[in-house]
mmCIF file of C-alpha atoms in Angstrom:
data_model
loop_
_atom_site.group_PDB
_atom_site.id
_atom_site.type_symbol
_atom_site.label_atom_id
_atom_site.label_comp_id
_atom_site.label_asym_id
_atom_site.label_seq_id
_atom_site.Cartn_x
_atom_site.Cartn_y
_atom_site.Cartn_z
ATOM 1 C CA UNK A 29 0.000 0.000 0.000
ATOM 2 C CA UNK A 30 1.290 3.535 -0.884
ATOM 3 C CA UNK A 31 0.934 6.311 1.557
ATOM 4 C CA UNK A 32 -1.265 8.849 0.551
ATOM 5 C CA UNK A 33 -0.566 12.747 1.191
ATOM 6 C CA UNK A 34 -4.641 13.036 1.448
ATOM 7 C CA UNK A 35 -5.801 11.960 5.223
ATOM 8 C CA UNK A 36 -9.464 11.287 4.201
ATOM 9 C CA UNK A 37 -12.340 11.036 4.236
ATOM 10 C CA UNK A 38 -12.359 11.971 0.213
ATOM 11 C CA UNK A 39 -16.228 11.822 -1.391
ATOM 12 C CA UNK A 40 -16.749 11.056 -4.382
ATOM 13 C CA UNK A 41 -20.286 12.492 -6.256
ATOM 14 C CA UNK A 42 -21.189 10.798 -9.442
ATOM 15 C CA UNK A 43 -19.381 7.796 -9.985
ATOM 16 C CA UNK A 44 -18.731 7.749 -13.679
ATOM 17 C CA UNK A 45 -15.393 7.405 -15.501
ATOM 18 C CA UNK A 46 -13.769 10.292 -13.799
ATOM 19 C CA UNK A 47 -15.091 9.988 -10.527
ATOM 20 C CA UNK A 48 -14.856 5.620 -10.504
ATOM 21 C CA UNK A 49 -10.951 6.191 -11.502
ATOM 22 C CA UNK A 50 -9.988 9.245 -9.056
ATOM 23 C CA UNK A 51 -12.181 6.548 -6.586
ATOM 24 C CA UNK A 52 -10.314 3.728 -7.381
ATOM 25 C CA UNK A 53 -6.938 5.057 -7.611
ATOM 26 C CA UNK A 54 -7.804 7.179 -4.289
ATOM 27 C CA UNK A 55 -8.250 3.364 -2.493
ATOM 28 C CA UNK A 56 -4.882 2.059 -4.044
ATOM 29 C CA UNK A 57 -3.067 4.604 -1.762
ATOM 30 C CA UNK A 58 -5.571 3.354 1.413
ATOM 31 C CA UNK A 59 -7.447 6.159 1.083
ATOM 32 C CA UNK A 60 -11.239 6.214 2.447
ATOM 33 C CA UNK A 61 -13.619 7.261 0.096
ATOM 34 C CA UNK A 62 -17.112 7.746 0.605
ATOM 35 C CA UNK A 63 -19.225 7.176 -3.028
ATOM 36 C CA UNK A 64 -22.409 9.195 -3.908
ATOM 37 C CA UNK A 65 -24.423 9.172 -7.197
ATOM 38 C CA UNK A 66 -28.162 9.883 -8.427
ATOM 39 C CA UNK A 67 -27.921 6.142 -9.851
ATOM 40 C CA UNK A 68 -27.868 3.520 -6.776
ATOM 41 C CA UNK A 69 -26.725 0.844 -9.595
ATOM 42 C CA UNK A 70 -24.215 3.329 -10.278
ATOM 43 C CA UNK A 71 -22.781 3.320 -6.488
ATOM 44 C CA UNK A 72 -23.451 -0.425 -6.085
ATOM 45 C CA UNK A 73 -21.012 -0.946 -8.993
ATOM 46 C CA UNK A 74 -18.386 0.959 -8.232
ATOM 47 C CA UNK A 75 -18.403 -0.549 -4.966
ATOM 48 C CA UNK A 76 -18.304 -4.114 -6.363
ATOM 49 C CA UNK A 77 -15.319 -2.513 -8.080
ATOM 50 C CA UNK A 78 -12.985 -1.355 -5.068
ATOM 51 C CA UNK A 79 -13.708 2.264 -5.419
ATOM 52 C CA UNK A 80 -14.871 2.895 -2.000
ATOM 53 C CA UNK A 81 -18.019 2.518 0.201
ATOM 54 C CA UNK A 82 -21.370 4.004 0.916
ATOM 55 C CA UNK A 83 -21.872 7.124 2.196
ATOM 56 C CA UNK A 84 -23.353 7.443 5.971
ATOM 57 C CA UNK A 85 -25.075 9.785 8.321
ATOM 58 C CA UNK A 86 -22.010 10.530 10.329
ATOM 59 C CA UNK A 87 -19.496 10.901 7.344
ATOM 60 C CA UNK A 88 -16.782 13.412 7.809
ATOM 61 C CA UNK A 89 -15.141 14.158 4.365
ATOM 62 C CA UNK A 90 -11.872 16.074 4.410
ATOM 63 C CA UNK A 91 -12.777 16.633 0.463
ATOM 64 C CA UNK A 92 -15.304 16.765 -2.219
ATOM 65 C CA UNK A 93 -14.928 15.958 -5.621
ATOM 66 C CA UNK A 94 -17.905 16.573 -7.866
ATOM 67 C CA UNK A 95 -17.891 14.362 -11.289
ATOM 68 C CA UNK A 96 -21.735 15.183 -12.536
ATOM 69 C CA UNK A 97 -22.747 16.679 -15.599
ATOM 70 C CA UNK A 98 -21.783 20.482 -16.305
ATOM 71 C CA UNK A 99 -25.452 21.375 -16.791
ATOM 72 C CA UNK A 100 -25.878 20.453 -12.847
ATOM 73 C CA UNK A 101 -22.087 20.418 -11.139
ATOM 74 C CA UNK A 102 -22.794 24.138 -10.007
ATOM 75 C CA UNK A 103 -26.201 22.940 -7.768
ATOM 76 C CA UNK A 104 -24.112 19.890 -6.561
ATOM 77 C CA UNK A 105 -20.988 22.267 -5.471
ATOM 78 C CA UNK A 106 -23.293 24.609 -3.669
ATOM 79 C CA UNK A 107 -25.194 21.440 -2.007
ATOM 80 C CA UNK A 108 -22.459 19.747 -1.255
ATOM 81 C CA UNK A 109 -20.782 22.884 0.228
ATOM 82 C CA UNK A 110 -23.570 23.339 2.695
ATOM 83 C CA UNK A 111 -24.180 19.969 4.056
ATOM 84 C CA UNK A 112 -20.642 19.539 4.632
ATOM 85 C CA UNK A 113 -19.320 22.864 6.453
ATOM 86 C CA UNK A 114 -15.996 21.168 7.045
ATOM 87 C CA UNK A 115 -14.890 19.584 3.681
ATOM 88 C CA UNK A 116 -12.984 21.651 0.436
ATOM 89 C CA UNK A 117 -14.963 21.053 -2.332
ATOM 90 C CA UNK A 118 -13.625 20.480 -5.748
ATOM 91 C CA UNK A 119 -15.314 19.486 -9.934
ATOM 92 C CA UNK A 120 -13.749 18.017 -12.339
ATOM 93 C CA UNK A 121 -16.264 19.898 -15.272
ATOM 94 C CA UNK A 122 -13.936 20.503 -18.427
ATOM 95 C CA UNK A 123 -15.274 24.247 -18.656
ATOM 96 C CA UNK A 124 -14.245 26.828 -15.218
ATOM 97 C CA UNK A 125 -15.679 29.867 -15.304
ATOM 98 C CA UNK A 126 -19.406 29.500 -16.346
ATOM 99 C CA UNK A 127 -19.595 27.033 -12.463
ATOM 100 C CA UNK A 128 -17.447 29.331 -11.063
ATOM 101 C CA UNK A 129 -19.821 31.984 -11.211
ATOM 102 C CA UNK A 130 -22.871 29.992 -10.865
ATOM 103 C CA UNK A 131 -21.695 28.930 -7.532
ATOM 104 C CA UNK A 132 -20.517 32.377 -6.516
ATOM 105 C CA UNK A 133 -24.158 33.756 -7.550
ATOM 106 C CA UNK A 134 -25.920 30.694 -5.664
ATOM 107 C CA UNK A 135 -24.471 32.135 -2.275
ATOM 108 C CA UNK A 136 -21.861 29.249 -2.348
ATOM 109 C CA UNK A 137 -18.508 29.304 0.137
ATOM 110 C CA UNK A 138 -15.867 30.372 -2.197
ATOM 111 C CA UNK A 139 -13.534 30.177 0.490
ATOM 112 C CA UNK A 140 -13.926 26.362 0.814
ATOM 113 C CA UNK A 141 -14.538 25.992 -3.473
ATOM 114 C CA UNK A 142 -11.917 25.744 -6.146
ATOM 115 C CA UNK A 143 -12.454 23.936 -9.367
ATOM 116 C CA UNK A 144 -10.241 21.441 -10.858
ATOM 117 C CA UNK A 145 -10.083 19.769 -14.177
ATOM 118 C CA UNK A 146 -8.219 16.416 -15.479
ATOM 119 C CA UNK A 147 -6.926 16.327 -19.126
ATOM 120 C CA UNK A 148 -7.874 12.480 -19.055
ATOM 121 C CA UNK A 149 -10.596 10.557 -20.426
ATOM 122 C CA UNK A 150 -11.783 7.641 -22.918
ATOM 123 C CA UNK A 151 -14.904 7.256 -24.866
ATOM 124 C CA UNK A 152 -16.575 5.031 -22.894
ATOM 125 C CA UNK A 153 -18.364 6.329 -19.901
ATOM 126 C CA UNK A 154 -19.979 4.874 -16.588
ATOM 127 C CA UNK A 155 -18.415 3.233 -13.358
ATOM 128 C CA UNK A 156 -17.152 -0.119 -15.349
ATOM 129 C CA UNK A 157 -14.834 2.146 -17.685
ATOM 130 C CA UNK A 158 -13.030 3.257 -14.389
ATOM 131 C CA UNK A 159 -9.308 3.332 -14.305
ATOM 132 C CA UNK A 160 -6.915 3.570 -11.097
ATOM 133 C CA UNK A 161 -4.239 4.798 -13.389
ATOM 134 C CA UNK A 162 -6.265 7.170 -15.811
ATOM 135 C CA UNK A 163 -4.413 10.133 -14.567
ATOM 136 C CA UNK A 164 -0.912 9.059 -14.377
ATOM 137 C CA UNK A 165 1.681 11.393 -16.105
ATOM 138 C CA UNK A 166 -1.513 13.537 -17.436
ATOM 139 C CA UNK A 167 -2.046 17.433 -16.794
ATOM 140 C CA UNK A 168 -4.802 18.421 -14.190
ATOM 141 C CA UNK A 169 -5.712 22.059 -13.953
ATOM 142 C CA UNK A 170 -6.321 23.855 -10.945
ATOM 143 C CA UNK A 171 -8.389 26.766 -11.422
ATOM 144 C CA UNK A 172 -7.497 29.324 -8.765
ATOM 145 C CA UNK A 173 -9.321 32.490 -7.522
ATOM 146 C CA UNK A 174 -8.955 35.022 -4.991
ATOM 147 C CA UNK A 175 -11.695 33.859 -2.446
ATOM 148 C CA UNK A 176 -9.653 30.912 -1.390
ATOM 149 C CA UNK A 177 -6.096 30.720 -0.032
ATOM 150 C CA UNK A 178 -3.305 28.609 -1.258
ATOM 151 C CA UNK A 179 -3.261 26.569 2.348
ATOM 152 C CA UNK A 180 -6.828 25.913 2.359
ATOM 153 C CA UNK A 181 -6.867 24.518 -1.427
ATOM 154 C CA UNK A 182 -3.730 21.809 -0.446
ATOM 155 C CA UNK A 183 -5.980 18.962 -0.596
ATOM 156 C CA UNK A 184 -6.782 19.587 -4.200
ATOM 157 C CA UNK A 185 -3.533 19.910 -5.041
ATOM 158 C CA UNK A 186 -2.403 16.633 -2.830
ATOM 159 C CA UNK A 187 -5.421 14.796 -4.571
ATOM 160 C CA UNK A 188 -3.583 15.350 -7.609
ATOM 161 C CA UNK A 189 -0.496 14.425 -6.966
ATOM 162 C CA UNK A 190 -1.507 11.209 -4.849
ATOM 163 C CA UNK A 191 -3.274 10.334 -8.327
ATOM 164 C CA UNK A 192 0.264 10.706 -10.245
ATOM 165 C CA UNK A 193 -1.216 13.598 -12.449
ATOM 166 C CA UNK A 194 0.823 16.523 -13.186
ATOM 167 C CA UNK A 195 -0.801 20.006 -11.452
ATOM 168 C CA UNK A 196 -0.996 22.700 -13.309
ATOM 169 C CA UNK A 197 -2.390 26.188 -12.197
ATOM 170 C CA UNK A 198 -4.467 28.637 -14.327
ATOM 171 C CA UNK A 199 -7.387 30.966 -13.544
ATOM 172 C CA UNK A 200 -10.692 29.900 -14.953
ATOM 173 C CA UNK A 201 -10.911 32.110 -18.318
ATOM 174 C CA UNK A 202 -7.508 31.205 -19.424
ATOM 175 C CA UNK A 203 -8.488 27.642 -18.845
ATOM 176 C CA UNK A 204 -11.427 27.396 -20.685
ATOM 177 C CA UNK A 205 -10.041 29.389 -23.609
ATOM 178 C CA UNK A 206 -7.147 26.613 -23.867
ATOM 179 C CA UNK A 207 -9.931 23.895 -23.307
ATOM 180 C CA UNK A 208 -11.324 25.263 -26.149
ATOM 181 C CA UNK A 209 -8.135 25.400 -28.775
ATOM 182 C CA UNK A 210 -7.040 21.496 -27.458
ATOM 183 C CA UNK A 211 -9.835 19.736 -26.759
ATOM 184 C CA UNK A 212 -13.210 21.319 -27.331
ATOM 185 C CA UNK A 213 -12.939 22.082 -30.934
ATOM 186 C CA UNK A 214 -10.715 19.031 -31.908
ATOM 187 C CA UNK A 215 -13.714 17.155 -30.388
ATOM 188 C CA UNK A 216 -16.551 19.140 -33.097
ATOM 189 C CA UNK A 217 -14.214 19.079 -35.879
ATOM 190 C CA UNK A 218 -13.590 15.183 -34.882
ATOM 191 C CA UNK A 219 -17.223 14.772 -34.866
ATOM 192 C CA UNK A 220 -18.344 16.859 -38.129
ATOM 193 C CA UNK A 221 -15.675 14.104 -40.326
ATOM 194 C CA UNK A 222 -17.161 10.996 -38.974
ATOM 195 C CA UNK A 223 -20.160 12.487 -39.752
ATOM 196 C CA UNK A 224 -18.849 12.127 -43.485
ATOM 197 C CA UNK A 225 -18.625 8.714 -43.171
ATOM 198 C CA UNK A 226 -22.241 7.877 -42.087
ATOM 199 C CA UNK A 227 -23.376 8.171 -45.650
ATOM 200 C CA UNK A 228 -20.456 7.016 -47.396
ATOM 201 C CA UNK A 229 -20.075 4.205 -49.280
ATOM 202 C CA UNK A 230 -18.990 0.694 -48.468
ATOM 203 C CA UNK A 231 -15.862 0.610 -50.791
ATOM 204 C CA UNK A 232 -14.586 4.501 -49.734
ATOM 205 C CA UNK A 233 -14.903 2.933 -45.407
ATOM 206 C CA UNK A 234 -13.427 -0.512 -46.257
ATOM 207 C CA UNK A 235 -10.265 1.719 -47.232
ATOM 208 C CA UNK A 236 -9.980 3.487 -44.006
ATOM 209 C CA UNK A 237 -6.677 3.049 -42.455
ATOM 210 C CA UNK A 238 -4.431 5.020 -39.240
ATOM 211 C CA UNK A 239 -5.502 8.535 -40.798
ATOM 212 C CA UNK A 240 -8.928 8.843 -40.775
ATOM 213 C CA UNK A 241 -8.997 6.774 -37.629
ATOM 214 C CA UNK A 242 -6.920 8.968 -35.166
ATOM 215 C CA UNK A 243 -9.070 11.832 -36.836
ATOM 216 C CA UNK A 244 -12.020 10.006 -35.682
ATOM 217 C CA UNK A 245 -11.760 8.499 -32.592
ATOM 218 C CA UNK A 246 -12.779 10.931 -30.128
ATOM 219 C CA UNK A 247 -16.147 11.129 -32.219
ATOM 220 C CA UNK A 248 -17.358 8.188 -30.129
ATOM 221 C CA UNK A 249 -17.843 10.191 -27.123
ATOM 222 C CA UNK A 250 -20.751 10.431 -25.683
ATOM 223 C CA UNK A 251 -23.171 13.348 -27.634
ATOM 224 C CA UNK A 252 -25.083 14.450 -24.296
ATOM 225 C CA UNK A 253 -22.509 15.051 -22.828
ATOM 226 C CA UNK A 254 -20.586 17.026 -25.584
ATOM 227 C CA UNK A 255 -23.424 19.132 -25.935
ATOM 228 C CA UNK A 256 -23.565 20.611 -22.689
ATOM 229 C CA UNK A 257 -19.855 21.132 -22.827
ATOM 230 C CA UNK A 258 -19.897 22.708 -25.870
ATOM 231 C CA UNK A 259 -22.716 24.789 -24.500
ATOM 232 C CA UNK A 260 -21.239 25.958 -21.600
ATOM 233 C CA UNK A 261 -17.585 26.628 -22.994
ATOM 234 C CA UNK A 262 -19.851 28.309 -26.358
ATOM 235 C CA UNK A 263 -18.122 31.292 -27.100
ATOM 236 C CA UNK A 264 -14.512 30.195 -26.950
ATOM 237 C CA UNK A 265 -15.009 27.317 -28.860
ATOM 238 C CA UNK A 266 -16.800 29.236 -31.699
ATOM 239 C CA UNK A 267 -13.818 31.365 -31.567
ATOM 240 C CA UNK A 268 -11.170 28.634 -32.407
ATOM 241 C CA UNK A 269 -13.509 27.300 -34.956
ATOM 242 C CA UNK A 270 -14.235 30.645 -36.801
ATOM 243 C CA UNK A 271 -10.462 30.769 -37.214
ATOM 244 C CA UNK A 272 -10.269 27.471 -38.407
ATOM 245 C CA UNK A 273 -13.080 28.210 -40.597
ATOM 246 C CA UNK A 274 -10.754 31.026 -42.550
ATOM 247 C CA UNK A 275 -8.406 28.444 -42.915
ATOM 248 C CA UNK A 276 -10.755 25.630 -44.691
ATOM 249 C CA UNK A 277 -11.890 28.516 -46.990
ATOM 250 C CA UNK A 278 -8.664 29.257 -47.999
ATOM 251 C CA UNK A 279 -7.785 25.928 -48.849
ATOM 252 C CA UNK A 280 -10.949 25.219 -50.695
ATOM 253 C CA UNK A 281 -10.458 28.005 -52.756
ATOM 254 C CA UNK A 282 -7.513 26.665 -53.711
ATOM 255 C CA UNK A 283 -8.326 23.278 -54.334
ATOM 256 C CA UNK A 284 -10.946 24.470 -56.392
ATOM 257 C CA UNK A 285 -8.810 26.158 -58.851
ATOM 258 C CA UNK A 286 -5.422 23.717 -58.463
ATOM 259 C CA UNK A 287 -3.536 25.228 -61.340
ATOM 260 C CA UNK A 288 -4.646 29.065 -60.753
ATOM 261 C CA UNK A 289 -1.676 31.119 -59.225
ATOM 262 C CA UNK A 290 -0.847 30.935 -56.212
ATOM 263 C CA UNK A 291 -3.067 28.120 -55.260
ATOM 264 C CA UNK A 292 -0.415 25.409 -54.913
ATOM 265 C CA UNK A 293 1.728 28.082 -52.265
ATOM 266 C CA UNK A 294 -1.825 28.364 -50.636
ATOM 267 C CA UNK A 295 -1.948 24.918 -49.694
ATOM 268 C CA UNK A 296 1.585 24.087 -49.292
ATOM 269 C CA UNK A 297 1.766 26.995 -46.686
ATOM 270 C CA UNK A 298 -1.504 25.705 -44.920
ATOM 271 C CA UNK A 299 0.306 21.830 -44.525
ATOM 272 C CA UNK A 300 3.559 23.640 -43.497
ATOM 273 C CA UNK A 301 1.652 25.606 -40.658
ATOM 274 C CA UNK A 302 0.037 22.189 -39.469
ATOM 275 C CA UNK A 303 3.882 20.677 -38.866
ATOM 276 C CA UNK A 304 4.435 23.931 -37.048
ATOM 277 C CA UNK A 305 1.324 23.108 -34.841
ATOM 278 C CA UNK A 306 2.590 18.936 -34.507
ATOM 279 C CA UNK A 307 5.641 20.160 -33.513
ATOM 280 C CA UNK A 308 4.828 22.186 -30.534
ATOM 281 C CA UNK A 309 2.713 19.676 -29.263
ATOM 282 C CA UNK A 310 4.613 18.415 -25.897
ATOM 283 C CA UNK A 311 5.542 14.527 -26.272
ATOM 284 C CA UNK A 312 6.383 12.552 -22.974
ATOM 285 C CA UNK A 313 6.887 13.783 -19.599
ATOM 286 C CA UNK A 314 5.858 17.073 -21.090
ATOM 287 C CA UNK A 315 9.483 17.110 -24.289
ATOM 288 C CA UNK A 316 8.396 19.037 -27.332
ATOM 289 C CA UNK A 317 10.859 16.281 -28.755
ATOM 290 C CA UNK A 318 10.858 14.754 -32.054
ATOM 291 C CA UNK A 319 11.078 10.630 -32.165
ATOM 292 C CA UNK A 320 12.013 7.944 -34.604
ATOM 293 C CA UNK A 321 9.151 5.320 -35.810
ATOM 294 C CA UNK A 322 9.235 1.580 -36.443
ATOM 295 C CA UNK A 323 6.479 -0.244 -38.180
ATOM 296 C CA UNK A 324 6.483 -3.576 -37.090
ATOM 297 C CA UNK A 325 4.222 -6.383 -38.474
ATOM 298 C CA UNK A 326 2.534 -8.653 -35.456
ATOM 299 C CA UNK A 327 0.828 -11.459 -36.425
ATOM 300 C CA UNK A 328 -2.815 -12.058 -35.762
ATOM 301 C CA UNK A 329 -2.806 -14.562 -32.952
ATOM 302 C CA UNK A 330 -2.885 -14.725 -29.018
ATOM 303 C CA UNK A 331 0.321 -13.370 -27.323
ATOM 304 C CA UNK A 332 2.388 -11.493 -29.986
ATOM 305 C CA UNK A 333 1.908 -8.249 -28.805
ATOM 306 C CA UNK A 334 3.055 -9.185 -25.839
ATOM 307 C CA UNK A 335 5.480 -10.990 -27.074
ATOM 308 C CA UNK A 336 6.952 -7.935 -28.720
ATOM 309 C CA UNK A 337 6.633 -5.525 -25.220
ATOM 310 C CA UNK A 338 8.783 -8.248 -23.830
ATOM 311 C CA UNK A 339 11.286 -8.509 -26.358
ATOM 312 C CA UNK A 340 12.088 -4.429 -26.693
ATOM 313 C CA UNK A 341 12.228 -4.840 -22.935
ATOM 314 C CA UNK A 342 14.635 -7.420 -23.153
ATOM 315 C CA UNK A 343 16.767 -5.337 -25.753
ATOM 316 C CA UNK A 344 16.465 -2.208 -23.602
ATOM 317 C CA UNK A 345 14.428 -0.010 -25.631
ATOM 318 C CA UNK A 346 12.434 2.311 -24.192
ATOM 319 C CA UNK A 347 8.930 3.201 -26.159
ATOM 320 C CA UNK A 348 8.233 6.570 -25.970
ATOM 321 C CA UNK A 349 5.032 6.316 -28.107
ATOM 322 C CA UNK A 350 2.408 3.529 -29.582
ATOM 323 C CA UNK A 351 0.511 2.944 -32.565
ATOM 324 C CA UNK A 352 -1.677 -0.045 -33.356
ATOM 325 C CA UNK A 353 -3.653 -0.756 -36.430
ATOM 326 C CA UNK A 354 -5.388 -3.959 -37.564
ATOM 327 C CA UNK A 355 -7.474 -3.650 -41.200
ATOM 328 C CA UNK A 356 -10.404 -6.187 -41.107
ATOM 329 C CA UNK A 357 -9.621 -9.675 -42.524
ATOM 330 C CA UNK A 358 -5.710 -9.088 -42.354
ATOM 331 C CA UNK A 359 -4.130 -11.919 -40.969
ATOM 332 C CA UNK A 360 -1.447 -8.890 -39.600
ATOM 333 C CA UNK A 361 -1.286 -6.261 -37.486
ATOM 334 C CA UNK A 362 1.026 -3.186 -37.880
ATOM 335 C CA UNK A 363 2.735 -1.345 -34.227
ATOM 336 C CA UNK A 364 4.227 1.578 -34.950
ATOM 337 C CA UNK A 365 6.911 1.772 -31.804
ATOM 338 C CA UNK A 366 8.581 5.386 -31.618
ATOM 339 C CA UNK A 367 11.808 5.463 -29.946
ATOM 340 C CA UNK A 368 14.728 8.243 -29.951
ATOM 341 C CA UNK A 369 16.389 8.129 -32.812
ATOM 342 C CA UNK A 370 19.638 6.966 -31.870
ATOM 343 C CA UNK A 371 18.009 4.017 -30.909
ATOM 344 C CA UNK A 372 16.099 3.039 -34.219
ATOM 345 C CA UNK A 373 19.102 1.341 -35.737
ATOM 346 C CA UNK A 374 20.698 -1.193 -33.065
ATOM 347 C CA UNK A 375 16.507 -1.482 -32.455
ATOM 348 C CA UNK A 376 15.526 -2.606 -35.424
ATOM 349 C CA UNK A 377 18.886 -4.644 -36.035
ATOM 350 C CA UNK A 378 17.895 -6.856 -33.117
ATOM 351 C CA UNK A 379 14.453 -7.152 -33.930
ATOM 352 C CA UNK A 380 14.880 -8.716 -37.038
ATOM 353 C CA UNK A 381 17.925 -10.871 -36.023
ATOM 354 C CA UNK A 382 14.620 -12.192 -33.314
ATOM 355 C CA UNK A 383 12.329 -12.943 -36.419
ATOM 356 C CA UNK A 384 10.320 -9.695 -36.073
ATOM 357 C CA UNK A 385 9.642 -8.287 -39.907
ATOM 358 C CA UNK A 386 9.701 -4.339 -40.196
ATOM 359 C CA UNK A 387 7.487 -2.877 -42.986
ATOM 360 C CA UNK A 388 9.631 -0.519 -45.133
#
């Protein structure tokens, strides 16, 4: 068991994906956490899980953390605020200022309220899709303000760190407006090009390969839920996509007209601008650093994946990065491994001396 900075009591209300994992990674550190949640199935789950117990009259909770809906986690802050007089109260909502000042104008303790938000997730939802590790390594906002003091706000920030995530501290419009560029947006414009494959037909989909899947994936998500987020974080998000909107004009214009001049510098400058954007992305433990990729083929049976983890453990490698992509009916998968690039040689040298086959 790993000692936990948190003392506890921690409640957890609404027991979802983000409030099963912080649960169940809160217990892995011996942690006491009390679950709550509209849904009784929901809390009996979770419980059948590991991710804590039910709550009780006489429950004490050093901290709140609110994982509900965004249309409702201002009413649950403010209730949650009054019934427990002693606790700090926390959300985990993606958007910061719009509950911010619902909870300031519902007569809510600021002093004992700060809002918090992990950059962690997956598409499927509920207490089941819960993760003890969901937040390792990843960055978790915490959205300061002047009604509460650094001191009294410590167990947000020890919640984060006894959950491995990496704190990071912005005030609640600057948050939302970066919500907005990195994940908001990405999440419509993911959305609106699935939405071109609905219609399309068989032969274009049974082409679809790595591309149009990373583009894609996040449009599983859950659509109520999107909807209030994109409501509540409106304005910024239109923003972004406005901007983004110039851009698609610009390039249609151009594709329109291929061979008129200038055209061909339009869209070269537009893909040169979207390398810019790759490259500033940060890579692991936070490195804007470029790596090396290996494709390596992984045959369609029981264990080779595995198999192959083990193996570029055995040689030493470390992977900084993973790829996987399987096309229906291949009897092969591809893994694109990235490594640093003084390690791609000697890497790939051994792998193939072991029987692997690298495509390319």
């Amino acid at each position: 068991m790993v000692d936990s900075r948190l003392t506890g009591p921690v409640r957890v209300v609404g027991v979802g994906l983000l409030g099963t994992s912080i649960a169940l990674g809160l217990r892995a550190r011996g942690v006491d956490v009390i679950l709550s949640d509209a849904s009784p199935t929901n809390v009996r789950i979770a419980i059948d899980y590991g991710a804590g117990r039910a709550a009780g009259e006489l429950d004490e909770p050093q901290l709140i953390v609110v994982c509900v809906p965004p249309d409702v986690t201002a009413d649950v802050i403010v209730r949650e605020l009054s019934a427990y007089p002693g606790a700090i109260v926390t959300d985990v909502a993606s958007v910061k200022k719009p509950i911010l000042d619902a909870v300031a104008a519902a007569g809510g303790d600021l002093t004992r309220y700060v809002g918090s938000h992990p950059m962690a997730g997956r598409e499927r939802g509920g207490p089941t899709a819960g993760r003890a590790d969901l937040f390792l390594n990843r960055p978790w906002v915490v959205a300061g303000h002047p009604a509460i003091s650094y001191q009294t706000a410590a167990a947000v920030d020890d919640l984060i760190l006894d959950l491995g995530a990496t704190l990071i501290e912005l005030d609640a419009e600057t948050h939302d407006a970066a919500v907005a560029l990195v994940s908001h947006a990405p999440q419509v414009v993911s959305s609106l090009m699935a939405r071109r494959l609905a219609g399309a037909p068989d032969e274009a989909v049974d082409l679809a390969g790595g591309g149009i899947r990373d583009l894609t994936r996040i449009a599983a998500s859950d659509p109520t839920l999107w909807v209030q987020i994109l409501g509540a974080n409106g304005r910024q998000v239109a923003s972004v996509l406005r901007e983004l909107r110039d851009d698609l004009d610009q390039m249609i214009e151009a594709l329109d007209e291929p061979d008129a001049p200038g055209s061909r510098r339009v869209v070269a400058e537009q893909l040169a601008g979207g390398n810019a954007g790759v490259a500033r992305l940060p890579g692991k433990h936070g490195q804007n650093r470029r790596y090396t990729s290996m494709i390596v083929m992984v045959d369609d049976k029981p264990g080779e994946l595995g198999r192959l983890f083990g193996e570029l453990g055995e040689i030493g490698v470390n992977i900084e990065d993973l790829r996987l992509e399987h096309s229906p009916e291949a009897q092969v998968g591809l893994a694109e491994v990235f490594v640093v690039p003084e390690a791609f040689d000697p890497v790939v040298e051994e792998l193939q001396r072991r029987g692997w086959r690298i495509a390319g």
